[in-house]
Short mmCIF file of C-alpha atoms in Angstrom, two decimals:
data_model
loop_
_atom_site.label_atom_id
_atom_site.label_comp_id
_atom_site.label_asym_id
_atom_site.label_seq_id
_atom_site.Cartn_x
_atom_site.Cartn_y
_atom_site.Cartn_z
CA GLY A 1 -12.52 44.22 67.84
CA GLU A 2 -9.21 42.58 67.11
CA SER A 3 -8.14 39.53 69.08
CA VAL A 4 -4.58 39.48 67.92
CA GLY A 5 -3.30 38.60 71.41
CA LEU A 6 -5.07 35.25 71.65
CA HIS A 7 -3.47 31.93 70.76
CA LEU A 8 -5.08 30.33 67.75
CA PRO A 9 -7.77 27.73 68.35
CA THR A 10 -7.32 24.50 66.42
CA LEU A 11 -9.81 22.48 64.40
CA SER A 12 -8.78 18.91 63.60
CA VAL A 13 -10.68 17.05 60.87
CA GLN A 14 -10.35 13.79 59.03
CA GLU A 15 -9.33 13.96 55.40
CA GLY A 16 -12.42 13.86 53.24
CA ASP A 17 -14.71 15.32 55.89
CA ASN A 18 -16.22 18.77 55.69
CA SER A 19 -14.73 21.57 57.79
CA ILE A 20 -16.53 24.51 59.29
CA ILE A 21 -14.53 27.45 60.58
CA ASN A 22 -16.32 30.18 62.46
CA CYS A 23 -15.69 33.86 63.03
CA ALA A 24 -17.53 36.47 65.07
CA TYR A 25 -17.22 40.12 64.14
CA SER A 26 -17.98 43.03 66.37
CA ASN A 27 -19.00 45.96 64.19
CA SER A 28 -22.52 45.89 62.81
CA ALA A 29 -21.49 48.54 60.25
CA SER A 30 -19.05 46.13 58.57
CA ASP A 31 -20.26 45.41 55.08
CA TYR A 32 -17.48 43.48 53.39
CA PHE A 33 -15.90 40.26 54.62
CA ILE A 34 -13.07 38.06 53.44
CA TRP A 35 -11.64 34.68 54.35
CA TYR A 36 -7.89 34.19 54.05
CA LYS A 37 -5.68 31.12 54.25
CA GLN A 38 -2.17 31.43 55.65
CA GLU A 39 0.43 28.71 55.35
CA SER A 40 3.42 28.68 57.63
CA GLY A 41 5.90 31.46 56.91
CA LYS A 42 3.85 32.95 54.10
CA GLY A 43 1.50 35.85 53.60
CA PRO A 44 -2.26 35.26 53.72
CA GLN A 45 -3.98 34.23 50.51
CA PHE A 46 -7.49 35.25 49.52
CA ILE A 47 -10.06 32.46 49.54
CA ILE A 48 -13.49 34.01 49.19
CA ASP A 49 -15.35 37.19 50.02
CA ILE A 50 -18.93 38.25 50.69
CA ARG A 51 -20.78 41.53 50.96
CA SER A 52 -23.39 42.33 53.55
CA ASN A 53 -26.21 42.23 51.00
CA MET A 54 -25.66 38.48 50.67
CA ASP A 55 -25.90 35.65 53.17
CA LYS A 56 -24.17 32.92 51.20
CA ARG A 57 -21.53 32.68 48.53
CA GLN A 58 -19.95 29.60 47.03
CA GLY A 59 -16.60 28.98 45.45
CA GLN A 60 -14.71 25.88 44.53
CA ARG A 61 -15.10 23.53 47.54
CA VAL A 62 -15.68 26.54 49.80
CA THR A 63 -18.81 28.30 50.99
CA VAL A 64 -19.04 31.42 53.11
CA LEU A 65 -22.13 32.08 55.20
CA LEU A 66 -22.92 35.45 56.73
CA ASN A 67 -25.41 35.95 59.54
CA LYS A 68 -25.70 39.66 60.15
CA THR A 69 -28.22 39.23 62.94
CA VAL A 70 -25.68 37.60 65.21
CA LYS A 71 -22.60 39.04 63.47
CA HIS A 72 -21.23 35.64 62.52
CA LEU A 73 -19.29 34.45 59.52
CA SER A 74 -18.39 30.89 58.66
CA LEU A 75 -16.24 29.14 56.10
CA GLN A 76 -17.19 25.67 54.99
CA ILE A 77 -14.63 23.53 53.20
CA ALA A 78 -15.98 20.46 51.46
CA ALA A 79 -13.99 17.22 51.27
CA THR A 80 -11.08 18.62 53.26
CA GLN A 81 -7.66 17.72 51.90
CA PRO A 82 -4.20 17.68 53.51
CA GLY A 83 -3.33 20.79 51.51
CA ASP A 84 -6.07 22.64 53.34
CA SER A 85 -4.04 22.49 56.56
CA ALA A 86 -3.26 26.11 57.39
CA VAL A 87 -4.43 29.00 59.53
CA TYR A 88 -7.66 30.64 58.40
CA PHE A 89 -8.54 34.24 59.13
CA CYS A 90 -11.67 36.22 58.59
CA ALA A 91 -11.37 39.94 57.90
CA GLU A 92 -13.96 42.69 57.95
CA SER A 93 -14.14 46.20 56.56
CA ARG A 94 -16.62 49.02 56.26
CA MET A 95 -17.11 52.22 54.33
CA ASP A 96 -16.73 54.64 57.23
CA SER A 97 -13.19 53.43 57.83
CA SER A 98 -12.13 53.56 54.19
CA TYR A 99 -12.55 49.82 53.92
CA LYS A 100 -9.33 49.01 55.74
CA LEU A 101 -9.22 45.31 56.57
CA ILE A 102 -9.34 44.27 60.20
CA PHE A 103 -8.53 40.64 60.87
CA GLY A 104 -10.10 38.24 63.30
CA SER A 105 -8.11 35.95 65.57
CA GLY A 106 -7.76 33.00 63.21
CA THR A 107 -8.25 29.24 63.42
CA ARG A 108 -5.66 26.57 62.74
CA LEU A 109 -7.03 23.73 60.61
CA LEU A 110 -5.27 20.36 60.89
CA VAL A 111 -6.26 17.65 58.43
CA ARG A 112 -5.64 14.07 59.61
CA PRO A 113 -4.76 11.57 56.87
CA SER B 1 -0.72 41.68 36.37
CA GLN B 2 -0.15 43.17 39.79
CA THR B 3 2.68 42.08 42.04
CA ILE B 4 3.88 43.08 45.48
CA HIS B 5 7.48 42.90 46.60
CA GLN B 6 8.54 42.99 50.19
CA TRP B 7 12.09 42.76 51.48
CA PRO B 8 14.09 41.51 53.19
CA ALA B 9 12.57 38.11 53.94
CA THR B 10 14.37 37.78 57.24
CA LEU B 11 16.20 40.25 59.41
CA VAL B 12 18.02 40.05 62.72
CA GLN B 13 18.68 43.39 64.35
CA PRO B 14 20.08 44.42 67.74
CA VAL B 15 18.00 46.36 70.22
CA GLY B 16 18.37 50.07 69.64
CA SER B 17 19.24 49.79 65.97
CA PRO B 18 17.17 51.42 63.22
CA LEU B 19 14.79 49.59 60.91
CA SER B 20 13.66 50.09 57.35
CA LEU B 21 11.39 47.60 55.59
CA GLU B 22 10.34 48.34 52.06
CA CYS B 23 7.31 47.29 50.06
CA THR B 24 6.55 48.09 46.45
CA VAL B 25 3.57 47.29 44.27
CA GLU B 26 3.61 46.95 40.50
CA GLY B 27 0.86 46.89 37.93
CA THR B 28 -1.65 49.17 39.62
CA SER B 29 -2.01 52.82 40.55
CA ASN B 30 -3.18 54.56 43.71
CA PRO B 31 -3.43 51.37 45.73
CA ASN B 32 -4.44 51.28 49.37
CA LEU B 33 -1.41 50.05 51.29
CA TYR B 34 -1.16 48.25 54.61
CA TRP B 35 1.46 47.19 57.14
CA TYR B 36 0.47 44.37 59.48
CA ARG B 37 2.40 42.65 62.24
CA GLN B 38 1.90 39.07 63.30
CA ALA B 39 3.35 37.61 66.48
CA ALA B 40 4.17 33.89 66.40
CA GLY B 41 1.00 31.80 66.38
CA ARG B 42 -1.27 34.81 66.55
CA GLY B 43 -3.46 37.05 64.42
CA LEU B 44 -2.66 39.99 62.18
CA GLN B 45 -2.53 43.41 63.78
CA LEU B 46 -2.99 46.40 61.51
CA LEU B 47 -0.19 48.91 62.09
CA PHE B 48 -0.56 51.45 59.29
CA TYR B 49 -2.98 52.12 56.49
CA SER B 50 -2.49 54.49 53.56
CA VAL B 51 -5.01 55.60 50.93
CA GLY B 52 -2.57 57.85 49.05
CA ILE B 53 0.85 59.50 49.00
CA GLY B 54 1.52 61.17 52.34
CA GLN B 55 -1.78 59.89 53.76
CA ILE B 56 -1.03 57.42 56.51
CA SER B 57 -3.10 56.45 59.50
CA SER B 58 -1.48 54.83 62.50
CA GLU B 59 -3.70 52.19 64.00
CA VAL B 60 -1.94 51.40 67.25
CA PRO B 61 0.52 53.23 69.51
CA GLN B 62 3.96 51.88 68.82
CA ASN B 63 7.63 52.36 68.23
CA LEU B 64 7.26 52.28 64.45
CA SER B 65 6.45 54.76 61.72
CA ALA B 66 5.44 54.46 58.08
CA SER B 67 5.99 56.58 55.02
CA ARG B 68 4.71 56.55 51.47
CA PRO B 69 7.16 58.57 49.39
CA GLN B 70 5.77 57.31 46.10
CA ASP B 71 2.39 56.02 44.99
CA ARG B 72 3.39 52.37 45.08
CA GLN B 73 6.06 52.39 47.78
CA PHE B 74 5.39 51.87 51.47
CA ILE B 75 8.17 51.92 54.06
CA LEU B 76 8.06 50.80 57.66
CA SER B 77 10.69 52.34 59.93
CA SER B 78 11.95 52.62 63.43
CA LYS B 79 14.67 54.80 64.89
CA LYS B 80 15.42 52.40 67.77
CA LEU B 81 14.14 48.84 67.81
CA LEU B 82 12.76 47.22 70.94
CA LEU B 83 12.67 43.51 71.72
CA SER B 84 8.89 43.69 71.47
CA ASP B 85 9.18 44.75 67.82
CA SER B 86 10.07 41.19 66.86
CA GLY B 87 7.48 39.57 64.63
CA PHE B 88 6.36 38.79 61.12
CA TYR B 89 5.66 41.97 59.17
CA LEU B 90 3.34 41.85 56.21
CA CYS B 91 2.73 44.47 53.57
CA ALA B 92 -0.47 44.36 51.54
CA TRP B 93 -2.29 46.36 48.88
CA SER B 94 -5.85 46.67 47.68
CA ASP B 95 -7.53 48.48 44.83
CA ASP B 96 -9.01 51.87 45.59
CA ARG B 97 -12.31 51.05 43.94
CA GLY B 98 -14.53 51.80 46.87
CA GLY B 99 -16.96 49.30 48.30
CA GLY B 100 -14.27 47.07 49.75
CA THR B 101 -11.94 44.73 47.92
CA GLU B 102 -9.56 41.98 48.92
CA ALA B 103 -6.02 42.80 49.94
CA PHE B 104 -3.05 41.04 48.41
CA PHE B 105 -0.14 40.25 50.66
CA GLY B 106 3.58 40.15 50.23
CA GLN B 107 5.59 37.21 51.51
CA GLY B 108 6.47 38.94 54.74
CA THR B 109 9.59 39.90 56.68
CA ARG B 110 10.47 37.95 59.78
CA LEU B 111 12.17 40.40 62.14
CA THR B 112 14.04 39.21 65.20
CA VAL B 113 15.31 41.85 67.58
CA VAL B 114 18.12 40.55 69.78
#
């Protein structure tokens, strides 16, 4: 379910290192997942998505992994840069709810120079 | 190309006053439309979801209402604002293609109820 009431956990990484941001989802019927990046005072921006018939998808410097067995989603950012500092949200949706997007609680990523 | 417009960017309203936030989408037809609220330093809470004109589902009990008078217009309203209505309100749209697609967000409205 949604965890919108929780304060955001923070992940601090050194510039150039790889970052891994995790997300647990609750509904086993969810079949479409998205990662978003939100910078301060702005709306979320799409990063990458994955469907439940896949377990890995790669983009530019980002990889999303999906483990349906344990209902876990992760976002890997390679060679993290200062511009990657933001809040990252996972979102899930499923057919029986008209694919409306439900967001996870989010993680704040801080990149140390 | 598709664009989403949301206004105003910031708003300060007294308790008990009415509210109307407007969101419009250009460059697409029959979009799915969303209103989310985000408290400071927290996640996004889905408030309303619409798959067509006049079709709106309310996701959480609240002091707000939504309307979709036109295909690409989504309005968030309140008759009397509460202090707890303060937050960052985000409108979003997605394509009605079935099978799930990403949602595109507006820049948000920061509402402060005083």
